[in-house]
Coordinates of C-alpha atoms and ligand atoms in Angstrom, one line a residue:
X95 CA -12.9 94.0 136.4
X96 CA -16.1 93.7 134.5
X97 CA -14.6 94.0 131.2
X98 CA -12.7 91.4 131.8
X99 CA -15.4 89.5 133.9
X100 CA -17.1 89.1 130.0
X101 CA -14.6 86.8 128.9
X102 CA -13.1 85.0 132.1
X103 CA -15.0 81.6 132.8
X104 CA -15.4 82.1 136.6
X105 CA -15.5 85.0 139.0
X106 CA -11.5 86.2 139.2
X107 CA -10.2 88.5 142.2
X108 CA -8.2 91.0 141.8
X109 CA -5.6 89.5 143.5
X110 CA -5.5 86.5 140.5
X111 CA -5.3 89.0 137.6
X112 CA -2.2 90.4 136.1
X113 CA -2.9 92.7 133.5
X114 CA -0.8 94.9 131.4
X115 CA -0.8 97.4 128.7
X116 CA 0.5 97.1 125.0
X117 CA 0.9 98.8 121.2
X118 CA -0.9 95.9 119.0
X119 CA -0.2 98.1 115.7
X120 CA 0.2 101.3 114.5
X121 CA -0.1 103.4 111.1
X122 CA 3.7 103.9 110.4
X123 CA 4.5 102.1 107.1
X124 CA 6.5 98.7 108.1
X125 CA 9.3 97.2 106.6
X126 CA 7.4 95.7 103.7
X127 CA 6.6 99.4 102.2
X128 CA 2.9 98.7 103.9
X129 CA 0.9 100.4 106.3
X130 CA -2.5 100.3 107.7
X131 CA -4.9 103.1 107.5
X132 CA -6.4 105.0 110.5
X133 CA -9.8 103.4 109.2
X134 CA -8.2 100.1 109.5
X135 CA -6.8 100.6 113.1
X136 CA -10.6 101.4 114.4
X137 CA -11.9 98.2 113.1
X138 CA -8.9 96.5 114.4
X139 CA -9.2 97.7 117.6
X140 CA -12.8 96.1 117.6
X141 CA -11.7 92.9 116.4
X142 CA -8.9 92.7 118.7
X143 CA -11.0 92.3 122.2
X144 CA -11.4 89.3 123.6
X145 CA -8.8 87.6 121.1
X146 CA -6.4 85.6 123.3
X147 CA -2.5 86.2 122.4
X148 CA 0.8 84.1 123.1
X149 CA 4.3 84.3 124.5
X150 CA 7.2 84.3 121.7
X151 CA 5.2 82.1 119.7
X152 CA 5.2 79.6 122.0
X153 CA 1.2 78.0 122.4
X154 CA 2.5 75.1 124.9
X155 CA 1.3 75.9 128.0
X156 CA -1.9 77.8 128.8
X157 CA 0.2 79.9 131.4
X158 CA 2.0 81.6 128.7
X159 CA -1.7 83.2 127.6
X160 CA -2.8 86.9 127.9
X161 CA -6.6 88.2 126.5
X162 CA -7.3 91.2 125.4
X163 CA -10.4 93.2 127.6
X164 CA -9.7 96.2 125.7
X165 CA -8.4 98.4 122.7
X166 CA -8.9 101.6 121.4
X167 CA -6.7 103.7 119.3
X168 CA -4.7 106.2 120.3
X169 CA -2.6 109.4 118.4
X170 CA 0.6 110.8 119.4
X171 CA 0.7 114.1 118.1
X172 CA 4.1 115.1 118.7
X173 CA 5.0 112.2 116.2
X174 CA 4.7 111.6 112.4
X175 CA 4.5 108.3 110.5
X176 CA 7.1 108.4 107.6
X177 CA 4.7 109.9 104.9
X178 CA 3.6 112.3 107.3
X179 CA 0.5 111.5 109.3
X180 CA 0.2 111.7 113.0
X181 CA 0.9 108.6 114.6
X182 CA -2.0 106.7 115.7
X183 CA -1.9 103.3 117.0
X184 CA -3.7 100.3 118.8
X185 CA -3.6 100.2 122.7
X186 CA -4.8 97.2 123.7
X187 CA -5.2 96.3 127.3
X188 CA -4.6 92.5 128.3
X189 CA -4.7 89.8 131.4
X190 CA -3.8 86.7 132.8
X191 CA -4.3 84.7 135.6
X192 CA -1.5 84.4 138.2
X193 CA 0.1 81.1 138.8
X194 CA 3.3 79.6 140.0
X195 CA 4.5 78.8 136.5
X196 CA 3.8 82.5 134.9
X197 CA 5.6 84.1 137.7
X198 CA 9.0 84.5 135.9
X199 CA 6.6 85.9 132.7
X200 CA 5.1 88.2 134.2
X201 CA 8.1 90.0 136.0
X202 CA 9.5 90.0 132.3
X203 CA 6.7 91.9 131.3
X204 CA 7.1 94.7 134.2
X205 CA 10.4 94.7 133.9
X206 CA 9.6 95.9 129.9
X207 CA 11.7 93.1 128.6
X208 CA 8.6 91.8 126.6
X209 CA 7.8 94.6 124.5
X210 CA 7.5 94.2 120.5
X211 CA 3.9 92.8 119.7
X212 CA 3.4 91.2 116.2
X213 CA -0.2 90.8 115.3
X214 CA -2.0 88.4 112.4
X215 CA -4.8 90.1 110.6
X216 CA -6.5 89.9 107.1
X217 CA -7.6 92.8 105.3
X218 CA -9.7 93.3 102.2
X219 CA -8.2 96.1 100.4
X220 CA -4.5 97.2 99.7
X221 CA -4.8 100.3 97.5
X222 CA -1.3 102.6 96.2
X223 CA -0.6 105.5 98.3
X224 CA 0.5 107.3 95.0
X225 CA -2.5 106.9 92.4
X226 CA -5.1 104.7 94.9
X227 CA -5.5 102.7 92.5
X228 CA -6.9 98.6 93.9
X229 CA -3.8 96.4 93.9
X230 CA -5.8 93.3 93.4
X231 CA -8.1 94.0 91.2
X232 CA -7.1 96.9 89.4
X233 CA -3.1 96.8 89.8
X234 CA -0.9 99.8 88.9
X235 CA 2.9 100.7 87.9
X236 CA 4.2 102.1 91.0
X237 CA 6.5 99.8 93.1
X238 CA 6.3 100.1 96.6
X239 CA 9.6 101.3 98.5
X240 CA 9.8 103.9 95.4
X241 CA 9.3 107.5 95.1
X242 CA 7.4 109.3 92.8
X243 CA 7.8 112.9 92.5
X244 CA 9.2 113.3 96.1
X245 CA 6.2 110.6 97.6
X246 CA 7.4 107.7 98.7
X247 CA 4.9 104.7 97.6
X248 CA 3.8 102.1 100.0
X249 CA 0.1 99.9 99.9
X250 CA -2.6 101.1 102.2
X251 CA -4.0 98.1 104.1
X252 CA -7.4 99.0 104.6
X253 CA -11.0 96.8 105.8
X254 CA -10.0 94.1 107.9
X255 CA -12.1 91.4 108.2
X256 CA -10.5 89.3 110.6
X257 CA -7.8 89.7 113.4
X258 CA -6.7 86.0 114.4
X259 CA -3.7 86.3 116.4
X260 CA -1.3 88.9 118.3
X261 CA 2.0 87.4 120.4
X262 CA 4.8 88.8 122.2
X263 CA 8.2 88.8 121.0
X264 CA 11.0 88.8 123.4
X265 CA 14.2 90.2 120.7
X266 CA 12.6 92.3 118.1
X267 CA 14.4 91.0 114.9
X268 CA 14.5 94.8 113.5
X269 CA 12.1 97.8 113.9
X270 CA 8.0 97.1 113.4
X271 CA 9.0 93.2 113.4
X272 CA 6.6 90.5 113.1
X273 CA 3.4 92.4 112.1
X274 CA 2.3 89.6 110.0
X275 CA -0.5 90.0 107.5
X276 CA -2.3 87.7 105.2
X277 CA -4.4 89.1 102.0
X278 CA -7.5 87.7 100.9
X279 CA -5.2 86.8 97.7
X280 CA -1.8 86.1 98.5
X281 CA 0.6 86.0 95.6
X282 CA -2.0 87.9 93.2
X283 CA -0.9 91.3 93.4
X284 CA 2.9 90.6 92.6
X285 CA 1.8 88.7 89.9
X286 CA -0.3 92.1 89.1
X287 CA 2.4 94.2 89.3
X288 CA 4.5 92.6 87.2
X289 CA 1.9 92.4 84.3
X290 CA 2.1 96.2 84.9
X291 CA 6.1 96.3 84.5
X292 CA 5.8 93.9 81.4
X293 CA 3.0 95.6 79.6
X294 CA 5.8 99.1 80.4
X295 CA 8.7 97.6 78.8
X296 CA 6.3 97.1 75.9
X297 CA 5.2 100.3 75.6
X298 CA 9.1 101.7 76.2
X299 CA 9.9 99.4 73.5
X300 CA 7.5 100.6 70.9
X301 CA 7.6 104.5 71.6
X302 CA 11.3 104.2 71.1
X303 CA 10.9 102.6 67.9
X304 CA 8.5 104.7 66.6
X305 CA 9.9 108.0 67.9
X306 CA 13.2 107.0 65.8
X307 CA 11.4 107.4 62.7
X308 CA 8.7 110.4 63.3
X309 CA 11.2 112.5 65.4
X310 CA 14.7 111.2 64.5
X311 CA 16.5 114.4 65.8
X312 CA 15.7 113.2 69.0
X313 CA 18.1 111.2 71.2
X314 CA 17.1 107.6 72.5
X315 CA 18.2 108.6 75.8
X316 CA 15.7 111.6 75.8
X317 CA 13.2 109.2 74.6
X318 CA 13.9 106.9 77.5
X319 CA 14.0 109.5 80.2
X320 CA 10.7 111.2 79.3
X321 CA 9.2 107.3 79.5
X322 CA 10.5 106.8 83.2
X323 CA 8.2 109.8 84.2
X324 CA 5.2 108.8 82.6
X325 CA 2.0 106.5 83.5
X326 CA 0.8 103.6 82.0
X327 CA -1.9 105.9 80.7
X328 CA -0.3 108.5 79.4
X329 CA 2.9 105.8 78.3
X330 CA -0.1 104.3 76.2
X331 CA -1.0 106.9 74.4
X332 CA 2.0 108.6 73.3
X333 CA 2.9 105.0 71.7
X334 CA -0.5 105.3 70.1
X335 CA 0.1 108.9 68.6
X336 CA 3.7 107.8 67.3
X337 CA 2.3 104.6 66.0
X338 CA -0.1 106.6 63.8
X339 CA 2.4 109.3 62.6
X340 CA 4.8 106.6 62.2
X341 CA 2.1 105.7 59.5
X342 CA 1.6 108.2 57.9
X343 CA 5.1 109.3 57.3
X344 CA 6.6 106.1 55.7
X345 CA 6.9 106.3 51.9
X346 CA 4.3 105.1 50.1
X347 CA 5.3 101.4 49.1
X348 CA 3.6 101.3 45.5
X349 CA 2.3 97.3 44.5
X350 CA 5.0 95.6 42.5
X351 CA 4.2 95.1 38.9
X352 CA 3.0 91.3 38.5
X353 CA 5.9 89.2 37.3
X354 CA 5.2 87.7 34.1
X355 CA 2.3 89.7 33.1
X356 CA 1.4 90.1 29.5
X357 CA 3.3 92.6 27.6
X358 CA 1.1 95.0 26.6
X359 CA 2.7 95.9 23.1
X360 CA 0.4 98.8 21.5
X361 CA 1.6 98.1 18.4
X362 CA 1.3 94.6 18.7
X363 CA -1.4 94.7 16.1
X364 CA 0.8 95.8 13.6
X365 CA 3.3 92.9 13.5
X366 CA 3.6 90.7 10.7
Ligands
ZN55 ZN1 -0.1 103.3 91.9

Protein backbone atom coordinates (compact mmCIF):
# COMPACT_ATOMS: atom_id res chain seq x y z
CA UNK A 1 0.00 0.00 0.00
CA UNK A 2 2.57 2.71 0.41
CA UNK A 3 4.44 1.78 -2.51
CA UNK A 4 1.83 2.26 -4.45
CA UNK A 5 0.42 5.17 -2.35
CA UNK A 6 3.83 7.09 -4.21
CA UNK A 7 2.28 7.12 -7.49
CA UNK A 8 -1.67 6.95 -6.95
CA UNK A 9 -3.13 10.62 -6.97
CA UNK A 10 -5.48 10.16 -3.98
CA UNK A 11 -5.59 7.92 -0.95
CA UNK A 12 -6.86 4.29 -2.45
CA UNK A 13 -8.33 1.41 -0.11
CA UNK A 14 -7.60 -1.69 -0.40
CA UNK A 15 -10.76 -2.62 -1.36
CA UNK A 16 -10.21 -0.25 -4.88
CA UNK A 17 -6.90 -1.89 -5.82
CA UNK A 18 -6.38 -4.91 -7.96
CA UNK A 19 -2.96 -5.75 -8.18
CA UNK A 20 -1.22 -8.56 -9.90
CA UNK A 21 2.11 -10.05 -10.51
CA UNK A 22 4.05 -10.36 -13.96
CA UNK A 23 7.58 -11.42 -15.90
CA UNK A 24 8.38 -7.92 -17.80
CA UNK A 25 11.67 -9.60 -19.35
CA UNK A 26 14.10 -12.03 -18.94
CA UNK A 27 17.82 -12.92 -20.14
CA UNK A 28 16.98 -15.92 -22.54
CA UNK A 29 18.04 -14.82 -26.01
CA UNK A 30 14.65 -13.98 -28.12
CA UNK A 31 13.67 -14.70 -31.37
CA UNK A 32 15.81 -11.99 -33.02
CA UNK A 33 19.21 -13.93 -31.85
CA UNK A 34 19.20 -11.05 -28.88
CA UNK A 35 19.23 -11.06 -25.37
CA UNK A 36 19.67 -8.74 -22.51
CA UNK A 37 22.30 -8.95 -19.94
CA UNK A 38 21.78 -9.59 -16.18
CA UNK A 39 23.33 -5.97 -15.88
CA UNK A 40 20.71 -4.78 -18.11
CA UNK A 41 17.73 -6.46 -16.21
CA UNK A 42 18.93 -4.55 -12.84
CA UNK A 43 18.67 -1.20 -14.44
CA UNK A 44 15.51 -2.24 -16.13
CA UNK A 45 13.96 -3.24 -13.18
CA UNK A 46 14.64 0.43 -11.83
CA UNK A 47 13.32 2.05 -14.81
CA UNK A 48 10.33 0.02 -14.89
CA UNK A 49 8.54 1.31 -11.53
CA UNK A 50 6.12 3.57 -11.76
CA UNK A 51 5.84 3.32 -15.69
CA UNK A 52 2.15 2.76 -16.53
CA UNK A 53 1.43 -0.35 -19.04
CA UNK A 54 -1.65 -1.15 -21.38
CA UNK A 55 -4.01 -3.95 -22.33
CA UNK A 56 -3.26 -5.63 -25.88
CA UNK A 57 -2.07 -2.50 -27.15
CA UNK A 58 -5.15 -1.00 -26.74
CA UNK A 59 -4.55 2.86 -24.92
CA UNK A 60 -8.51 3.79 -25.34
CA UNK A 61 -9.80 3.70 -22.14
CA UNK A 62 -7.95 4.61 -18.91
CA UNK A 63 -9.62 1.39 -17.41
CA UNK A 64 -7.56 -0.84 -19.48
CA UNK A 65 -4.25 0.69 -17.37
CA UNK A 66 -2.03 -1.11 -14.78
CA UNK A 67 1.32 0.81 -13.00
CA UNK A 68 4.01 -0.76 -12.03
CA UNK A 69 4.76 -0.24 -7.77
CA UNK A 70 7.47 -2.71 -8.05
CA UNK A 71 10.28 -4.80 -9.83
CA UNK A 72 13.15 -6.58 -8.96
CA UNK A 73 14.82 -9.40 -10.63
CA UNK A 74 14.59 -12.68 -9.96
CA UNK A 75 16.79 -16.18 -10.90
CA UNK A 76 15.46 -19.50 -11.43
CA UNK A 77 18.12 -21.82 -10.84
CA UNK A 78 16.68 -24.92 -11.91
CA UNK A 79 16.62 -23.27 -15.48
CA UNK A 80 19.11 -22.27 -18.16
CA UNK A 81 18.91 -19.62 -20.90
CA UNK A 82 19.86 -21.19 -24.24
CA UNK A 83 23.69 -20.22 -24.04
CA UNK A 84 23.71 -21.40 -20.69
CA UNK A 85 23.21 -18.96 -17.95
CA UNK A 86 20.71 -19.22 -15.17
CA UNK A 87 17.59 -17.64 -15.90
CA UNK A 88 17.06 -14.43 -14.37
CA UNK A 89 14.21 -12.22 -15.11
CA UNK A 90 12.09 -9.09 -14.23
CA UNK A 91 9.15 -9.44 -11.76
CA UNK A 92 7.38 -6.63 -11.74
CA UNK A 93 4.42 -6.03 -9.51
CA UNK A 94 1.42 -3.86 -10.95
CA UNK A 95 -2.25 -2.24 -10.02
CA UNK A 96 -5.24 -0.81 -11.00
CA UNK A 97 -8.16 0.72 -9.74
CA UNK A 98 -11.40 -1.36 -9.64
CA UNK A 99 -14.30 -0.21 -11.76
CA UNK A 100 -17.34 -1.56 -13.46
CA UNK A 101 -15.77 -1.39 -16.84
CA UNK A 102 -12.32 -3.38 -15.87
CA UNK A 103 -14.27 -6.04 -14.21
CA UNK A 104 -14.21 -8.58 -17.19
CA UNK A 105 -10.10 -7.50 -17.38
CA UNK A 106 -9.35 -8.24 -14.39
CA UNK A 107 -10.99 -11.79 -14.13
CA UNK A 108 -8.95 -12.36 -17.36
CA UNK A 109 -5.91 -11.67 -15.56
CA UNK A 110 -6.77 -14.20 -12.53
CA UNK A 111 -7.92 -16.53 -14.63
CA UNK A 112 -3.99 -16.40 -16.31
CA UNK A 113 -5.56 -15.72 -19.70
CA UNK A 114 -3.44 -12.51 -19.88
CA UNK A 115 -0.06 -13.63 -19.60
CA UNK A 116 2.76 -12.73 -22.28
CA UNK A 117 4.21 -9.15 -21.46
CA UNK A 118 6.08 -7.29 -24.25
CA UNK A 119 8.05 -4.45 -23.06
CA UNK A 120 9.67 -1.12 -25.08
CA UNK A 121 13.08 -0.28 -23.94
CA UNK A 122 16.29 1.46 -25.48
CA UNK A 123 19.56 0.38 -24.75
CA UNK A 124 22.98 1.85 -25.39
CA UNK A 125 25.16 -0.99 -26.17
CA UNK A 126 24.68 -4.29 -28.24
CA UNK A 127 28.02 -6.08 -28.17
CA UNK A 128 28.73 -9.98 -29.90
CA UNK A 129 28.37 -12.76 -27.56
CA UNK A 130 31.36 -14.42 -29.60
CA UNK A 131 34.29 -11.77 -29.82
CA UNK A 132 32.44 -8.72 -27.69
CA UNK A 133 33.25 -6.75 -30.03
CA UNK A 134 30.68 -2.98 -30.15
CA UNK A 135 28.13 -3.64 -32.99
CA UNK A 136 27.76 -0.02 -33.61
CA UNK A 137 30.69 1.38 -33.41
CA UNK A 138 33.10 -1.25 -33.91
CA UNK A 139 30.98 -3.98 -35.94
CA UNK A 140 32.36 -7.54 -36.40
CA UNK A 141 31.89 -10.71 -38.86
CA UNK A 142 29.86 -12.98 -36.88
CA UNK A 143 26.14 -13.15 -37.77
CA UNK A 144 23.81 -13.61 -35.15
CA UNK A 145 21.63 -16.91 -35.16
CA UNK A 146 25.18 -18.61 -36.17
CA UNK A 147 27.51 -20.78 -34.45
CA UNK A 148 30.93 -20.49 -34.10
CA UNK A 149 33.02 -23.25 -32.84
CA UNK A 150 29.95 -24.92 -31.06
CA UNK A 151 28.76 -21.04 -29.55
CA UNK A 152 25.83 -19.96 -30.87
CA UNK A 153 26.10 -16.00 -31.53
CA UNK A 154 23.54 -13.62 -30.45
CA UNK A 155 23.99 -9.49 -29.44
CA UNK A 156 24.08 -8.64 -25.81
CA UNK A 157 21.76 -5.77 -25.06
CA UNK A 158 23.35 -4.01 -22.46
CA UNK A 159 22.88 -0.11 -20.56
CA UNK A 160 19.42 0.82 -20.95
CA UNK A 161 18.72 4.22 -20.84
CA UNK A 162 15.10 4.37 -21.10
CA UNK A 163 12.19 1.83 -20.55
CA UNK A 164 8.98 3.60 -22.23
CA UNK A 165 6.36 1.10 -22.33
CA UNK A 166 5.35 -2.65 -21.30
CA UNK A 167 1.58 -4.04 -22.35
CA UNK A 168 -0.16 -7.26 -22.13
CA UNK A 169 -0.80 -9.48 -24.81
CA UNK A 170 -3.68 -11.72 -24.84
CA UNK A 171 -2.42 -14.58 -27.86
CA UNK A 172 1.27 -14.68 -27.68
CA UNK A 173 2.09 -14.75 -31.51
CA UNK A 174 5.16 -17.31 -30.75
CA UNK A 175 7.47 -17.87 -27.73
CA UNK A 176 9.30 -14.43 -26.09
CA UNK A 177 6.75 -12.35 -28.43
CA UNK A 178 6.57 -8.77 -28.53
CA UNK A 179 9.69 -7.76 -26.57
CA UNK A 180 10.20 -4.78 -28.56
CA UNK A 181 13.45 -2.81 -28.51
CA UNK A 182 14.61 0.28 -30.15
CA UNK A 183 18.59 1.15 -30.45
CA UNK A 184 20.06 4.43 -30.14
CA UNK A 185 20.86 3.76 -33.99
CA UNK A 186 18.45 1.81 -35.72
CA UNK A 187 19.47 0.41 -39.14
CA UNK A 188 23.31 1.22 -38.36
CA UNK A 189 24.52 -2.02 -37.28
CA UNK A 190 23.11 -4.03 -40.33
CA UNK A 191 24.54 -1.74 -42.41
CA UNK A 192 27.85 -2.53 -40.23
CA UNK A 193 27.65 -5.94 -40.58
CA UNK A 194 27.37 -6.01 -43.95
CA UNK A 195 30.47 -3.81 -44.55
CA UNK A 196 31.99 -6.72 -42.55
CA UNK A 197 30.64 -9.51 -45.00
CA UNK A 198 31.74 -7.30 -48.10
CA UNK A 199 35.14 -6.32 -46.90
CA UNK A 200 35.27 -10.84 -46.35
CA UNK A 201 34.37 -11.69 -49.75
CA UNK A 202 37.20 -9.39 -50.56
CA UNK A 203 39.64 -10.83 -48.74
CA UNK A 204 38.26 -14.53 -49.89
CA UNK A 205 38.59 -13.22 -53.20
CA UNK A 206 42.18 -12.16 -53.08
CA UNK A 207 43.78 -15.00 -50.83
CA UNK A 208 42.31 -17.32 -53.39
CA UNK A 209 44.01 -15.59 -56.13
CA UNK A 210 47.05 -15.27 -54.63
CA UNK A 211 47.27 -18.79 -53.02
CA UNK A 212 46.91 -20.16 -56.82
CA UNK A 213 50.11 -18.84 -57.77
CA UNK A 214 52.47 -19.12 -54.33
CA UNK A 215 51.02 -22.54 -53.39
CA UNK A 216 49.39 -24.01 -56.56
CA UNK A 217 49.40 -27.66 -55.21
CA UNK A 218 46.82 -26.58 -53.14
CA UNK A 219 43.07 -27.12 -53.98
CA UNK A 220 40.64 -23.96 -54.17
CA UNK A 221 38.29 -25.84 -52.10
CA UNK A 222 40.95 -26.21 -49.27
CA UNK A 223 41.65 -22.61 -49.73
CA UNK A 224 38.03 -21.74 -49.26
CA UNK A 225 37.41 -24.00 -46.31
CA UNK A 226 40.38 -22.71 -44.21
CA UNK A 227 38.76 -18.96 -45.08
CA UNK A 228 35.34 -19.93 -43.55
CA UNK A 229 37.17 -20.49 -40.10
CA UNK A 230 39.10 -17.50 -40.00
CA UNK A 231 38.62 -13.78 -38.61
CA UNK A 232 38.68 -10.71 -40.30
CA UNK A 233 41.97 -10.34 -38.60
CA UNK A 234 43.57 -13.14 -39.19
CA UNK A 235 41.61 -13.38 -43.03
CA UNK A 236 43.66 -9.98 -43.44
CA UNK A 237 46.73 -11.01 -42.95
CA UNK A 238 47.10 -14.18 -44.65
CA UNK A 239 45.99 -12.07 -47.84
CA UNK A 240 48.74 -9.75 -46.85
CA UNK A 241 51.51 -12.61 -46.53
CA UNK A 242 50.31 -14.21 -49.95
CA UNK A 243 50.15 -10.84 -51.55
CA UNK A 244 53.88 -10.34 -50.78
CA UNK A 245 55.10 -13.83 -51.79
CA UNK A 246 52.90 -13.57 -54.64
CA UNK A 247 55.53 -10.78 -55.43
CA UNK A 248 58.28 -11.98 -55.06
CA UNK A 249 57.78 -15.18 -56.94
CA UNK A 250 56.58 -13.82 -60.30
CA UNK A 251 59.25 -13.77 -62.99
CA UNK A 252 61.13 -10.94 -63.29
CA UNK A 253 59.43 -8.91 -66.26
CA UNK A 254 62.64 -7.30 -67.79
CA UNK A 255 61.89 -3.46 -69.62
CA UNK A 256 61.25 -3.92 -73.25
CA UNK A 257 63.91 -2.59 -75.45
CA UNK A 258 62.65 0.89 -76.83
CA UNK A 259 61.14 0.50 -80.28
CA UNK A 260 63.03 2.45 -82.75
CA UNK A 261 66.10 3.09 -80.88
CA UNK A 262 69.27 3.84 -82.62
CA UNK A 263 71.21 0.98 -83.84
CA UNK A 264 74.20 0.89 -82.12
CA UNK A 265 76.47 -0.49 -85.06
CA UNK A 266 80.17 -0.77 -83.39
CA UNK A 267 81.57 -0.76 -86.58
CA UNK A 268 79.55 1.80 -87.80
CA UNK A 269 82.70 3.95 -88.04
CA UNK A 270 84.14 1.90 -90.42
CA UNK A 271 81.62 2.20 -93.26
CA UNK A 272 82.33 3.79 -96.39
ZN1 LIG B 1 31.69 -10.88 -33.21
Amino acid sequence: MELIGQFARKELSREELYTFSLILCDNEIDRDNEKFTVSALHTLAKLFVGKTGIFDHNMKSKDQTARIYSAEVMTDEARKTADGEVYTYIKAKAYMVRTEKNKDLITEIDAGIKKETSVGCCVRDISCSICGKNIKTEGCEHQKGKSYGGRLCCYLLSEPSDAYEWSFVAVPAQKNAGVIKSFDMSGEREKLAEMAMEFRQELETDIIRFASSVIPEMKQAAVEEICENLSLKSLREMRDALRENARKNLPVIRQLDVCGAEVNNENSEYKI
